[in-house]
mmCIF file of C-alpha atoms in Angstrom:
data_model
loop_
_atom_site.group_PDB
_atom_site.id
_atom_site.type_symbol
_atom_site.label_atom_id
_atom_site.label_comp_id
_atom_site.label_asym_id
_atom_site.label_seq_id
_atom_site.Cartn_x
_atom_site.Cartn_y
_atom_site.Cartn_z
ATOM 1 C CA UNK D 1 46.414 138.335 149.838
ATOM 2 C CA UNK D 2 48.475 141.068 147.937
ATOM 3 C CA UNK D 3 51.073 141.074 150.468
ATOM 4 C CA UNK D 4 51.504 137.045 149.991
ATOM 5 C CA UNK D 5 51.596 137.646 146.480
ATOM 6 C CA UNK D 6 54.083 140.366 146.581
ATOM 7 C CA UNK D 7 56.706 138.720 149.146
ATOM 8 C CA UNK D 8 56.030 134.918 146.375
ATOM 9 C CA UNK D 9 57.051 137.289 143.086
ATOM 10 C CA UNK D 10 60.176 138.941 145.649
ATOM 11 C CA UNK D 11 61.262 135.828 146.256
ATOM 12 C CA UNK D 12 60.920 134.028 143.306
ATOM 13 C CA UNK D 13 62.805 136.829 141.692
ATOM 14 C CA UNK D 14 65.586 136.445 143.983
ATOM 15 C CA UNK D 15 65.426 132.478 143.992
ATOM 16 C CA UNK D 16 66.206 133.268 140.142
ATOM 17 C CA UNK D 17 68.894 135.218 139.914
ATOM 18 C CA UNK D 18 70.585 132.595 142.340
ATOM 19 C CA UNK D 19 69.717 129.721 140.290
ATOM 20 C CA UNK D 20 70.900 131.754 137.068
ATOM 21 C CA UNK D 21 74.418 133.254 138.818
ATOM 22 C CA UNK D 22 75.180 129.744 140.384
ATOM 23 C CA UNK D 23 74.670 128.091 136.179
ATOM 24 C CA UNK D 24 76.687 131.240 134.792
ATOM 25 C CA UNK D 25 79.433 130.923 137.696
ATOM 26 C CA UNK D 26 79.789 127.834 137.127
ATOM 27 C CA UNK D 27 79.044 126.571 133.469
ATOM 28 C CA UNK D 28 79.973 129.405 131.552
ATOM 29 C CA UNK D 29 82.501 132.059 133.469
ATOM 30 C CA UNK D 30 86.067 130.675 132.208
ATOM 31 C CA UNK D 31 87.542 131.566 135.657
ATOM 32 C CA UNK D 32 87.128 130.276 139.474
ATOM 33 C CA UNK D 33 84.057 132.091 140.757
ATOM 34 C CA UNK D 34 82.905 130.242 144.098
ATOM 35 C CA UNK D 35 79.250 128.995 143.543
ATOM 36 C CA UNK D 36 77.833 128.470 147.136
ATOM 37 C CA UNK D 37 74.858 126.103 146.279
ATOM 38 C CA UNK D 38 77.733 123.879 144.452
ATOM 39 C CA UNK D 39 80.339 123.796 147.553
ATOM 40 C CA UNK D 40 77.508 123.086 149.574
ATOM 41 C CA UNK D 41 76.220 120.068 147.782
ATOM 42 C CA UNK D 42 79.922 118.901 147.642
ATOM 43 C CA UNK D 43 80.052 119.277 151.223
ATOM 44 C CA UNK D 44 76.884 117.597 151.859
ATOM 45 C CA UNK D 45 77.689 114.563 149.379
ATOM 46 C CA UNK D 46 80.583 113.986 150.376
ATOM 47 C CA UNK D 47 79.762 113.455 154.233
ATOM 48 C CA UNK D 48 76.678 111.516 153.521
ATOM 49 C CA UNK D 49 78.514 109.461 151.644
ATOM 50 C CA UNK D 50 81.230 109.205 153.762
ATOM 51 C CA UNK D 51 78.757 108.257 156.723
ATOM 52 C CA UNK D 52 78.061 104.733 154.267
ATOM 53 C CA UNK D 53 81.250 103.826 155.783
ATOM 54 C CA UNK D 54 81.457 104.425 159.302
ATOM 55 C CA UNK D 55 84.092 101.816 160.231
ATOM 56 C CA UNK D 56 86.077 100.767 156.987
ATOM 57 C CA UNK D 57 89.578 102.449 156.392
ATOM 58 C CA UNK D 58 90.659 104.306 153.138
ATOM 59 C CA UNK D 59 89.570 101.257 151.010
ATOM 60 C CA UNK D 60 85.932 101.902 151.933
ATOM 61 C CA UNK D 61 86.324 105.490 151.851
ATOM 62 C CA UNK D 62 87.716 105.212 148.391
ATOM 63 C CA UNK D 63 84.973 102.717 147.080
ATOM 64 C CA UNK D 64 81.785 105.225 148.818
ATOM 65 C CA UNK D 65 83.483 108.533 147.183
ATOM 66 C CA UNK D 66 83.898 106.890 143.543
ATOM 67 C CA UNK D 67 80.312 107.751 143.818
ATOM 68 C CA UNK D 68 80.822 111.408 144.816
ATOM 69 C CA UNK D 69 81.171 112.852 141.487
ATOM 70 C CA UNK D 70 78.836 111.378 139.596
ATOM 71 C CA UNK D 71 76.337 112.314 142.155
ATOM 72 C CA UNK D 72 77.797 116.015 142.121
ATOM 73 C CA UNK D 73 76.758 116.846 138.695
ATOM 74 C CA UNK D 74 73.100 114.528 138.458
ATOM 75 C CA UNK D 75 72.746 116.847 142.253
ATOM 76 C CA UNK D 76 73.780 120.492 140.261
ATOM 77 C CA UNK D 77 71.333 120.073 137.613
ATOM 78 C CA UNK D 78 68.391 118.794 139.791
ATOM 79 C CA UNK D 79 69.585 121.955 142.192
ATOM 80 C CA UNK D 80 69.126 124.066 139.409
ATOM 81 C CA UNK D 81 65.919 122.824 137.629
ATOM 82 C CA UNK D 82 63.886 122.549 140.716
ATOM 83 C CA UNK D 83 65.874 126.568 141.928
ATOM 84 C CA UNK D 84 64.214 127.112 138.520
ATOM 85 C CA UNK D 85 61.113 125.425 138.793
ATOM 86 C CA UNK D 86 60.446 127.411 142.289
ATOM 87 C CA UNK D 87 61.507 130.529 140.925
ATOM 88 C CA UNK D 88 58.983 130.490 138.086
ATOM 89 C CA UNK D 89 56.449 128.988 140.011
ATOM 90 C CA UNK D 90 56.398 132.021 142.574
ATOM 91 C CA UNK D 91 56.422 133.893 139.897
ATOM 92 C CA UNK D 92 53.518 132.543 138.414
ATOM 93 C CA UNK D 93 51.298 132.565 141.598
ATOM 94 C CA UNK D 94 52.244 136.289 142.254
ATOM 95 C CA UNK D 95 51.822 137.643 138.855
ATOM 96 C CA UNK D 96 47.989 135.685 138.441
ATOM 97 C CA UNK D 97 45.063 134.490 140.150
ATOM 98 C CA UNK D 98 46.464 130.937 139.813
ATOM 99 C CA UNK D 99 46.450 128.989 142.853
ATOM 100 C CA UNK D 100 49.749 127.364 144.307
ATOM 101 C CA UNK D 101 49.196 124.357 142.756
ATOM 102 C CA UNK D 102 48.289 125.521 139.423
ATOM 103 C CA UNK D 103 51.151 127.855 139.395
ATOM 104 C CA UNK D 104 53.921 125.197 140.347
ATOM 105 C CA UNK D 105 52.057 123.045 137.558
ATOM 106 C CA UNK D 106 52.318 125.500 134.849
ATOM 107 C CA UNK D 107 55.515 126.106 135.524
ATOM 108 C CA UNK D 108 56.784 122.804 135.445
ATOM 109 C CA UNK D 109 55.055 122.099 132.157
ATOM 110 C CA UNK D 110 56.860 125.303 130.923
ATOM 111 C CA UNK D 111 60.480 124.325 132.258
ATOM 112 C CA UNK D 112 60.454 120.530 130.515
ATOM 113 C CA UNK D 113 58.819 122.160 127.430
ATOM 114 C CA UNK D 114 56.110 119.485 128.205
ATOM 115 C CA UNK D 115 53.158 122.327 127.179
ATOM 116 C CA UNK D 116 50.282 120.244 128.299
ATOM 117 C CA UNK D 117 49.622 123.219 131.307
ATOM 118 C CA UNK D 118 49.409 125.839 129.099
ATOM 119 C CA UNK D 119 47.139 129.091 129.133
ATOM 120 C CA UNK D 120 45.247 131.402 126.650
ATOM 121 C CA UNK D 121 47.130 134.829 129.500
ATOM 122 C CA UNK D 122 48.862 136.367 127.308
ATOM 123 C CA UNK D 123 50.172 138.687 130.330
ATOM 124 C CA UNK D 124 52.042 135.611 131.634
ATOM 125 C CA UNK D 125 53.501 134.231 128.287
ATOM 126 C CA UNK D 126 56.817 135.784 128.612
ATOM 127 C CA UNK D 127 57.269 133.831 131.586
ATOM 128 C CA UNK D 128 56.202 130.858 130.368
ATOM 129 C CA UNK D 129 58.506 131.287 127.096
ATOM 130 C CA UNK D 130 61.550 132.135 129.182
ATOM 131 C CA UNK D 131 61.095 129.208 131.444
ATOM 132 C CA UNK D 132 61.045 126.968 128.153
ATOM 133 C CA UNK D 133 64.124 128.203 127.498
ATOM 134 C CA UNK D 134 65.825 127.866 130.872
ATOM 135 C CA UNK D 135 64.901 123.962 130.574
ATOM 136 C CA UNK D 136 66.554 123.160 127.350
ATOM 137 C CA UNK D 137 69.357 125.636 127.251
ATOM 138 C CA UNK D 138 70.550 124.399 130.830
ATOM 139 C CA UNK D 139 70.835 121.139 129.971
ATOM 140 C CA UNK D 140 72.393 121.811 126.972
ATOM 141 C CA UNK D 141 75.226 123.856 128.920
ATOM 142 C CA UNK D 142 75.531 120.599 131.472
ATOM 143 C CA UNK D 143 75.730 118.484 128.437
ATOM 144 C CA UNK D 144 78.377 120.608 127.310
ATOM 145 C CA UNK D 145 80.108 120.680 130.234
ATOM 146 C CA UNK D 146 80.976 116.789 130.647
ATOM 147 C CA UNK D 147 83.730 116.885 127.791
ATOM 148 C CA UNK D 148 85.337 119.435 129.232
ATOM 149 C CA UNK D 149 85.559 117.961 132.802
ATOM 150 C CA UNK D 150 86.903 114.342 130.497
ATOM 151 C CA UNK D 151 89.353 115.863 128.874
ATOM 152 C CA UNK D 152 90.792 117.531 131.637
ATOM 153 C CA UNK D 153 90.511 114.855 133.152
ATOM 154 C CA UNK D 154 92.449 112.332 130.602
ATOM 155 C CA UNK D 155 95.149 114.957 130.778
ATOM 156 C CA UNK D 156 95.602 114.006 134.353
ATOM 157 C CA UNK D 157 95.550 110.619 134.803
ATOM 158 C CA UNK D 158 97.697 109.821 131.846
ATOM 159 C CA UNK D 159 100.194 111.630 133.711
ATOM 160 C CA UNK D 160 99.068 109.918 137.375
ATOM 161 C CA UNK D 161 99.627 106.577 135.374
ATOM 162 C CA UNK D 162 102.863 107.387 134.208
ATOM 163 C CA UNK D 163 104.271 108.531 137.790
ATOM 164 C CA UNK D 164 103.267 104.648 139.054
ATOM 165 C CA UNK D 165 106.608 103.320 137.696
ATOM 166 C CA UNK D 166 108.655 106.187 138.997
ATOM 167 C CA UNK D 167 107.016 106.667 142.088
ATOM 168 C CA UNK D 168 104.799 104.108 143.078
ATOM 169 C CA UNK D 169 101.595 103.972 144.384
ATOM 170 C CA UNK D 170 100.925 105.571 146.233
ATOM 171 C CA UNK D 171 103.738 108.281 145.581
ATOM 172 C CA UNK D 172 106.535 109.572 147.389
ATOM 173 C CA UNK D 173 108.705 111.530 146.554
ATOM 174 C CA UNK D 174 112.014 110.339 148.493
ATOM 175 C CA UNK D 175 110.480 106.768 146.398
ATOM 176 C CA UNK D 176 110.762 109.164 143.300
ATOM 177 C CA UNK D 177 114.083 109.815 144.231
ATOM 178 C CA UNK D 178 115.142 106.687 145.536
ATOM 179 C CA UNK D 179 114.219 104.450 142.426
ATOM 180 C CA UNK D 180 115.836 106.781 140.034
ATOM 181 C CA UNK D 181 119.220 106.278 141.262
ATOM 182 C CA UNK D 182 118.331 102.436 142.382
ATOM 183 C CA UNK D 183 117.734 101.521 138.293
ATOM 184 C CA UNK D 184 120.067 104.519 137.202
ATOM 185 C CA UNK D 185 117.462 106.998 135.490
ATOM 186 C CA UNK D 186 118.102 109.850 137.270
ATOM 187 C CA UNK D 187 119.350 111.664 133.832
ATOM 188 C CA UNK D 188 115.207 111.367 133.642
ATOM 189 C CA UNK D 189 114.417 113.169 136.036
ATOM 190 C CA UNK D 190 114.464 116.529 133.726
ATOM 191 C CA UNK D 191 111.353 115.237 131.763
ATOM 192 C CA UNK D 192 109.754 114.181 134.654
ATOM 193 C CA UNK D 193 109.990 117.683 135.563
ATOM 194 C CA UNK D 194 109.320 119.414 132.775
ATOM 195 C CA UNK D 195 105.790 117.103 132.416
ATOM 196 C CA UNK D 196 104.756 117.747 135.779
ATOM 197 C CA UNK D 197 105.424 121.734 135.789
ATOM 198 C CA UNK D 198 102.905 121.570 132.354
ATOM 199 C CA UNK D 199 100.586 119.230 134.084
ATOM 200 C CA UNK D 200 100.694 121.049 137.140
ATOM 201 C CA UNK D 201 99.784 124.676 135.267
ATOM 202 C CA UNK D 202 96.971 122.398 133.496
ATOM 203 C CA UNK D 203 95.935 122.017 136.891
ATOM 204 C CA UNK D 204 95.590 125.049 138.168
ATOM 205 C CA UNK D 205 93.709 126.492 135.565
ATOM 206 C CA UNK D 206 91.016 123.432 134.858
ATOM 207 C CA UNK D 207 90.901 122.744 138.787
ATOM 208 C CA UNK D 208 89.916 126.309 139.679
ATOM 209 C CA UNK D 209 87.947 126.834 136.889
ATOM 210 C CA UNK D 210 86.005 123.671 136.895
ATOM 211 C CA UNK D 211 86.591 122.815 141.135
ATOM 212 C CA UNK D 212 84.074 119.836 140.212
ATOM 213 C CA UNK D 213 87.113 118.207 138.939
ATOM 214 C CA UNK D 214 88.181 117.958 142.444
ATOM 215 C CA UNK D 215 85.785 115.026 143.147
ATOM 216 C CA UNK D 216 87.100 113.085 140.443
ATOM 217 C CA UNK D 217 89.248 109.938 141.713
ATOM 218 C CA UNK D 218 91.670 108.206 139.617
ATOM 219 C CA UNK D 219 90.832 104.629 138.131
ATOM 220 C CA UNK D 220 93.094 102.838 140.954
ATOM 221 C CA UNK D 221 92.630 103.380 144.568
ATOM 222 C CA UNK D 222 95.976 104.070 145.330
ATOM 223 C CA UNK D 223 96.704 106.991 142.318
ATOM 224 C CA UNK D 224 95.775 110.404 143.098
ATOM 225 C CA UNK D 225 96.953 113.549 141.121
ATOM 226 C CA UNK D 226 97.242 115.665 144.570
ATOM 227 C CA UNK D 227 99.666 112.829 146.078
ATOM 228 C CA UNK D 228 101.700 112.710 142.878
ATOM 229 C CA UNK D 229 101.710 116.572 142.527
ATOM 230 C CA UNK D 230 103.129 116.782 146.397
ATOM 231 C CA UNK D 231 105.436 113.702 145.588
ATOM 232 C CA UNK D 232 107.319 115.303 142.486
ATOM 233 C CA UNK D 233 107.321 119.051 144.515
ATOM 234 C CA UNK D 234 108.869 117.031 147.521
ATOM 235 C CA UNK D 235 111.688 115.011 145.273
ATOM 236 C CA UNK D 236 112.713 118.481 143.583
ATOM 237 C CA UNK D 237 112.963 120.274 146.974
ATOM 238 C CA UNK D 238 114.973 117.105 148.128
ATOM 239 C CA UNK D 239 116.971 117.332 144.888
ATOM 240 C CA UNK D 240 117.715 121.327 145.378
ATOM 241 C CA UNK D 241 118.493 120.703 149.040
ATOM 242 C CA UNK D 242 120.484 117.928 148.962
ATOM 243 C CA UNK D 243 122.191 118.647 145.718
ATOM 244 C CA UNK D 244 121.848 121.946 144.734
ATOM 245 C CA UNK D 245 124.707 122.260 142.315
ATOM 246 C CA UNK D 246 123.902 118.854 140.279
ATOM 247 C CA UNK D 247 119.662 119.441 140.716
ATOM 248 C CA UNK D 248 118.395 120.184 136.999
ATOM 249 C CA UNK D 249 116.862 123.952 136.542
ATOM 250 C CA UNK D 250 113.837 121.960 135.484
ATOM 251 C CA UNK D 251 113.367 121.423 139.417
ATOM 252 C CA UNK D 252 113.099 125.135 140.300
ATOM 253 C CA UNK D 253 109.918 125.614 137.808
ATOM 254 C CA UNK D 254 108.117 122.660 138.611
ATOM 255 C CA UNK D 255 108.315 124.005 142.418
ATOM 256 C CA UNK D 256 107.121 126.987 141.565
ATOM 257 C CA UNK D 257 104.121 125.551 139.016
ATOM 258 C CA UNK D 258 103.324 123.287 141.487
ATOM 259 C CA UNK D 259 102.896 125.742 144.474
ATOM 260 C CA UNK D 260 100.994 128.126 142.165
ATOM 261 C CA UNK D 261 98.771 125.659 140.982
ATOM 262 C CA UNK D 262 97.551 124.401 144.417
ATOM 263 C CA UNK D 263 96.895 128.255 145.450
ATOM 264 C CA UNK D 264 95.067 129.039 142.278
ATOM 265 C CA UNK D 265 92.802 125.974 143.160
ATOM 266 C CA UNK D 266 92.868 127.143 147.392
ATOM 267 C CA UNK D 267 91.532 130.760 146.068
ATOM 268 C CA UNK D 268 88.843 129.306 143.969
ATOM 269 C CA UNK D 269 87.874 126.853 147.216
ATOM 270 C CA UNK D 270 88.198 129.737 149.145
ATOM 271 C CA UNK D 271 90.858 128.247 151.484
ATOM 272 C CA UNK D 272 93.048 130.447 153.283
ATOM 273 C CA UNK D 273 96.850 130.383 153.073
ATOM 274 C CA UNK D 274 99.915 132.585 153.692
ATOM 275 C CA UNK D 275 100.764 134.192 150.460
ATOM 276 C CA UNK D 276 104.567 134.777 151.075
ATOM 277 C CA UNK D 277 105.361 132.587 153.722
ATOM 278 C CA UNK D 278 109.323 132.768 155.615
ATOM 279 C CA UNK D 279 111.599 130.508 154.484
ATOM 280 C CA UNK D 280 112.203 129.978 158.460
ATOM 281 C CA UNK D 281 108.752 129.132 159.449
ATOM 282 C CA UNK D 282 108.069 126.046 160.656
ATOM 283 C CA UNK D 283 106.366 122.966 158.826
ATOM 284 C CA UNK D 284 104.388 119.776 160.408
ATOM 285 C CA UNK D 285 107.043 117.413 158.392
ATOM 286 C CA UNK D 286 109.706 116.490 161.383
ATOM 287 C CA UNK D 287 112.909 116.715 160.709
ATOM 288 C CA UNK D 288 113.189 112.619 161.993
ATOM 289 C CA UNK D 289 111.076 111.555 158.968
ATOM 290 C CA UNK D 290 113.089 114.047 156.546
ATOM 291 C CA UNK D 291 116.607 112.176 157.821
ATOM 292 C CA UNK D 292 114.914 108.778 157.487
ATOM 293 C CA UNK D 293 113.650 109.431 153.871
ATOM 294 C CA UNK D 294 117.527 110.657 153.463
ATOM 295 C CA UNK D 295 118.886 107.238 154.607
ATOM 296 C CA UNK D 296 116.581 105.287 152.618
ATOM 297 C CA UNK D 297 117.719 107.408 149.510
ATOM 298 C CA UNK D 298 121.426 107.132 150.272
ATOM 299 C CA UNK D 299 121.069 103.303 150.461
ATOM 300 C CA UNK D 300 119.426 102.650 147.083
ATOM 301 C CA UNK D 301 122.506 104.705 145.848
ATOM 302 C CA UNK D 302 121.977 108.748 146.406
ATOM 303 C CA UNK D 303 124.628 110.462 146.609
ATOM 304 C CA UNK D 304 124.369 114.110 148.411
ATOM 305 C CA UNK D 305 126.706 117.184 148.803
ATOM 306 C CA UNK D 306 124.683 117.929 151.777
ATOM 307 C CA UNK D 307 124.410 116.323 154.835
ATOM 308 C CA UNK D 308 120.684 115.881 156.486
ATOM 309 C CA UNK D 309 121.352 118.571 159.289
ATOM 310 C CA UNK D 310 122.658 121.020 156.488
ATOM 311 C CA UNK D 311 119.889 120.135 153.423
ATOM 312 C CA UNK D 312 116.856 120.608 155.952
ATOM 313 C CA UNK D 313 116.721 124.263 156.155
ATOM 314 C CA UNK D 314 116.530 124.583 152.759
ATOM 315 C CA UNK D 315 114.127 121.879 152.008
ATOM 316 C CA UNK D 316 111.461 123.425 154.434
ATOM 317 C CA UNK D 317 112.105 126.675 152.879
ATOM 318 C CA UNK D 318 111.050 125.100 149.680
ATOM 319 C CA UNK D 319 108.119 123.318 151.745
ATOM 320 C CA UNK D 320 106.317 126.319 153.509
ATOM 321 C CA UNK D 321 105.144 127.483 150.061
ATOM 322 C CA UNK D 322 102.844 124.653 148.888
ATOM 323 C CA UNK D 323 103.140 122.044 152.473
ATOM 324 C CA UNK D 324 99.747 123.661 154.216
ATOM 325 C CA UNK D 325 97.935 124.377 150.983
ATOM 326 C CA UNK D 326 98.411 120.472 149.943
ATOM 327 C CA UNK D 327 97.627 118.897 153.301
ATOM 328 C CA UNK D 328 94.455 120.857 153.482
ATOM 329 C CA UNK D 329 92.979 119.775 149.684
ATOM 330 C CA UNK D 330 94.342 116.366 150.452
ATOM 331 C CA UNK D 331 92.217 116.682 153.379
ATOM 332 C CA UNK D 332 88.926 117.872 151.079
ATOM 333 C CA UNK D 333 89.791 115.427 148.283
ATOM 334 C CA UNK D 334 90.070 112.476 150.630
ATOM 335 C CA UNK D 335 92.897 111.306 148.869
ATOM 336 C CA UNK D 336 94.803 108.291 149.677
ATOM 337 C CA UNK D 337 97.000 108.674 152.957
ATOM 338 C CA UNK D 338 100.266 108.412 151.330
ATOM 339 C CA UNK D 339 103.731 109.130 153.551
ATOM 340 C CA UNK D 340 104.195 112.974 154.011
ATOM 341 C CA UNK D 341 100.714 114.105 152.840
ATOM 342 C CA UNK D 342 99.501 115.156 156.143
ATOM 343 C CA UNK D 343 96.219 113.796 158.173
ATOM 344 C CA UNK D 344 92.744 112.979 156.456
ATOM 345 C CA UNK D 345 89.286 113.234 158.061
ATOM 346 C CA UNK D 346 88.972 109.678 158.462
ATOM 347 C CA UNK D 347 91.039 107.173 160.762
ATOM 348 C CA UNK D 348 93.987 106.191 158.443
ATOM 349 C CA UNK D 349 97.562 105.228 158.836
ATOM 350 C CA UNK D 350 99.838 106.414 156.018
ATOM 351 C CA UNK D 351 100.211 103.764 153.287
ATOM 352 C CA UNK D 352 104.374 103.567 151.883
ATOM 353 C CA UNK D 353 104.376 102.799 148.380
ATOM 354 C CA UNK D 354 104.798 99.400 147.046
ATOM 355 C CA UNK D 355 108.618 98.857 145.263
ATOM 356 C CA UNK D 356 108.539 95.844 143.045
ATOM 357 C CA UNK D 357 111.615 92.765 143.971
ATOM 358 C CA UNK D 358 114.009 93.222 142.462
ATOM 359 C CA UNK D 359 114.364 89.977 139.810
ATOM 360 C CA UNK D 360 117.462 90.581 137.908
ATOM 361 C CA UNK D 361 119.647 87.393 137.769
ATOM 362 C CA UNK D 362 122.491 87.163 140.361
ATOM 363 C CA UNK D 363 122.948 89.460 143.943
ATOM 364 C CA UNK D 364 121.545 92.135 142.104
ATOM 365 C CA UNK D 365 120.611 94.937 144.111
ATOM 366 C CA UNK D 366 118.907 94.598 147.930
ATOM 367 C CA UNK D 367 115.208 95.203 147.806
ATOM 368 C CA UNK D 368 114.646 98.365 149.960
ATOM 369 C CA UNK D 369 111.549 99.248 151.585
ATOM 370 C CA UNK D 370 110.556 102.993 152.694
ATOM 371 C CA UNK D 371 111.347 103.778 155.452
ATOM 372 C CA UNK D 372 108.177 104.820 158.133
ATOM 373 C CA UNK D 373 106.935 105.345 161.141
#
């Protein structure tokens, strides 16, 4: 019987320190340390879920993971209550003459500060003290922890929101680009800029820190902060290639704050990527869809130094450094299959954004769809 109780109080030690280092990585570090036991229940959620709606299309995938991060934190604290409750009561059973039963019962009344399974062994009150405090003092830190997530989260979706009218939903950015000159706001497009390369550093630091945040869908089905994100990095890198001497400085930085952002978040997911990728190498975007988005943009009133044939080069060299990276957590996220946002795990054809009619008295100017395979 020693040996049983020796390999309970091993493992109960070691179920602890998991329990503790997955609360402390995650809770309390203020920096993206991967947490298996969280990933994993993300994982897990999100394909149970997903299994709720075996045959409906991104609607019914949107509707089943609303549900997915609600369920994420209500699964990380019972994770870590019942690691803790396990811990302690191995620990329990291997440091006494309890029995299993007794142990697990103690331990439990110990944990919820309940107190009605308490014992006159002094030898096994610090245990019993420090699992009152793990009880308490880690729901306390998930209590905490929800403001946090909300305000990061307000930050974002203000900003989602405010893309709609620029971009539509859901975003493109060739629609970004496309409306702009079609109303004549393009001397806009600066602020735009400048708001998304703040957001987008916002991003990367709540996003890694807090990857929870990931599961977190926006209010309207067809929003999503990784499709707007990739929508104002593609209509900057259109701007730059297209017209690189009248593109806005402003376009530059929120490239590069956008691409940093979504590899801060890929390190903390622990998703590869190619650090400094060549300009030269090759992207899944075709260069058909790229001269298609051009024609749409020239007809609602773009005007480029470049032709197509000459801007693409340097658009995919502005591409490679954030194109794999974004398909991959658009992938994860199950965000909405917008134009140019790569594949999703789920059987989806890519939805163009919705342009309002135009309703301005007389000819006006012709309503133009996106143009899409």
């Amino acid at each position: 019987m020693e040996w049983i109780s020796g390999v309970a109080g091993g493992l109960g030690a070691l179920v602890l320190v998991l329990v503790f280092g997955s609360i402390l990585r995650t809770l309390v570090v203020p920096r993206g340390l991967y947490s298996a036991l969280v990933f994993r229940l993300w994982r897990l959620l999100r394909r149970g879920l997903r299994l709720t709606a075996p045959r409906g299309g991104y609607d019914a995938i949107d509707r089943v993971q609303t549900w997915l991060a609600p369920l994420m934190l209500v699964g990380m604290l019972a994770s870590w209550l019942g690691g803790a409750l396990l811990g302690f009561g191995l620990l329990l059973y291997a440091l006494s003459p309890l029995s299993w039963a007794t142990a697990f019962r103690e331990a439990g009344s110990s944990l919820f500060t309940l107190g009605f399974a308490g014992g006159a062994r002094l030898k096994l009150s610090a245990l019993d003290f420090l699992a009152a405090a793990t009880g308490p003092v880690l729901i306390a830190l998930q209590i905490a922890y929800l403001p946090t997530l909300y305000g990061a989260y307000n930050r974002r979706e203000l900003e989602v929101t405010l893309l709609q009218a620029r971009a539509g939903e859901p975003a493109w950015g060739p629609e970004i680009l496309a409306r702009q000159w079609l109303v004549d706001t393009e001397t806009a497009l600066p602020d735009l800029y400048r708001a998304w390369e703040r957001l987008a550093s916002d991003m990367g630091e709540s996003h890694s820190t807090y990857p929870i945040l990931l599961t977190f869908r926006s209010p309207r089905p067809h929003r999503s902060w990784l499709v707007g994100l990739v929508a104002v990095m593609d209509a900057a890198a259109l701007q730059l290639a297209l017209n690189p001497r009248q593109a806005p400085p402003e376009a530059r930085l929120v490239l590069r704050a956008g691409f940093s952002a979504l590899r801060d978040i890929a390190r903390a997911l622990r998703v590869p990527f190619e650090a400094d990728p060549s300009p030269g190498s090759p992207i899944r975007l075709t260069y058909a869809e790229f001269e298609e988005a051009v024609a749409m943009m020239t007809e609602a009133g773009f005007r480029a130094e470049r032709g197509p044939e000459e801007a693409w080069p340097h658009f995919r060299g502005w591409r490679v450094n954030y194109e794999a990276v974004a398909y991959d957590l658009c992938r994860r996220c199950d965000a909405v299959p917008a134009l140019w946002t790569g594949p999703r795990d789920f059987a989806a054809a890519p939805i163009p954004p919705q342009r309002p009619v135009d309703r301005r008295p007389g000819p006006g100017r012709p309503e133009l769809p996106p143009v899409f395979e």
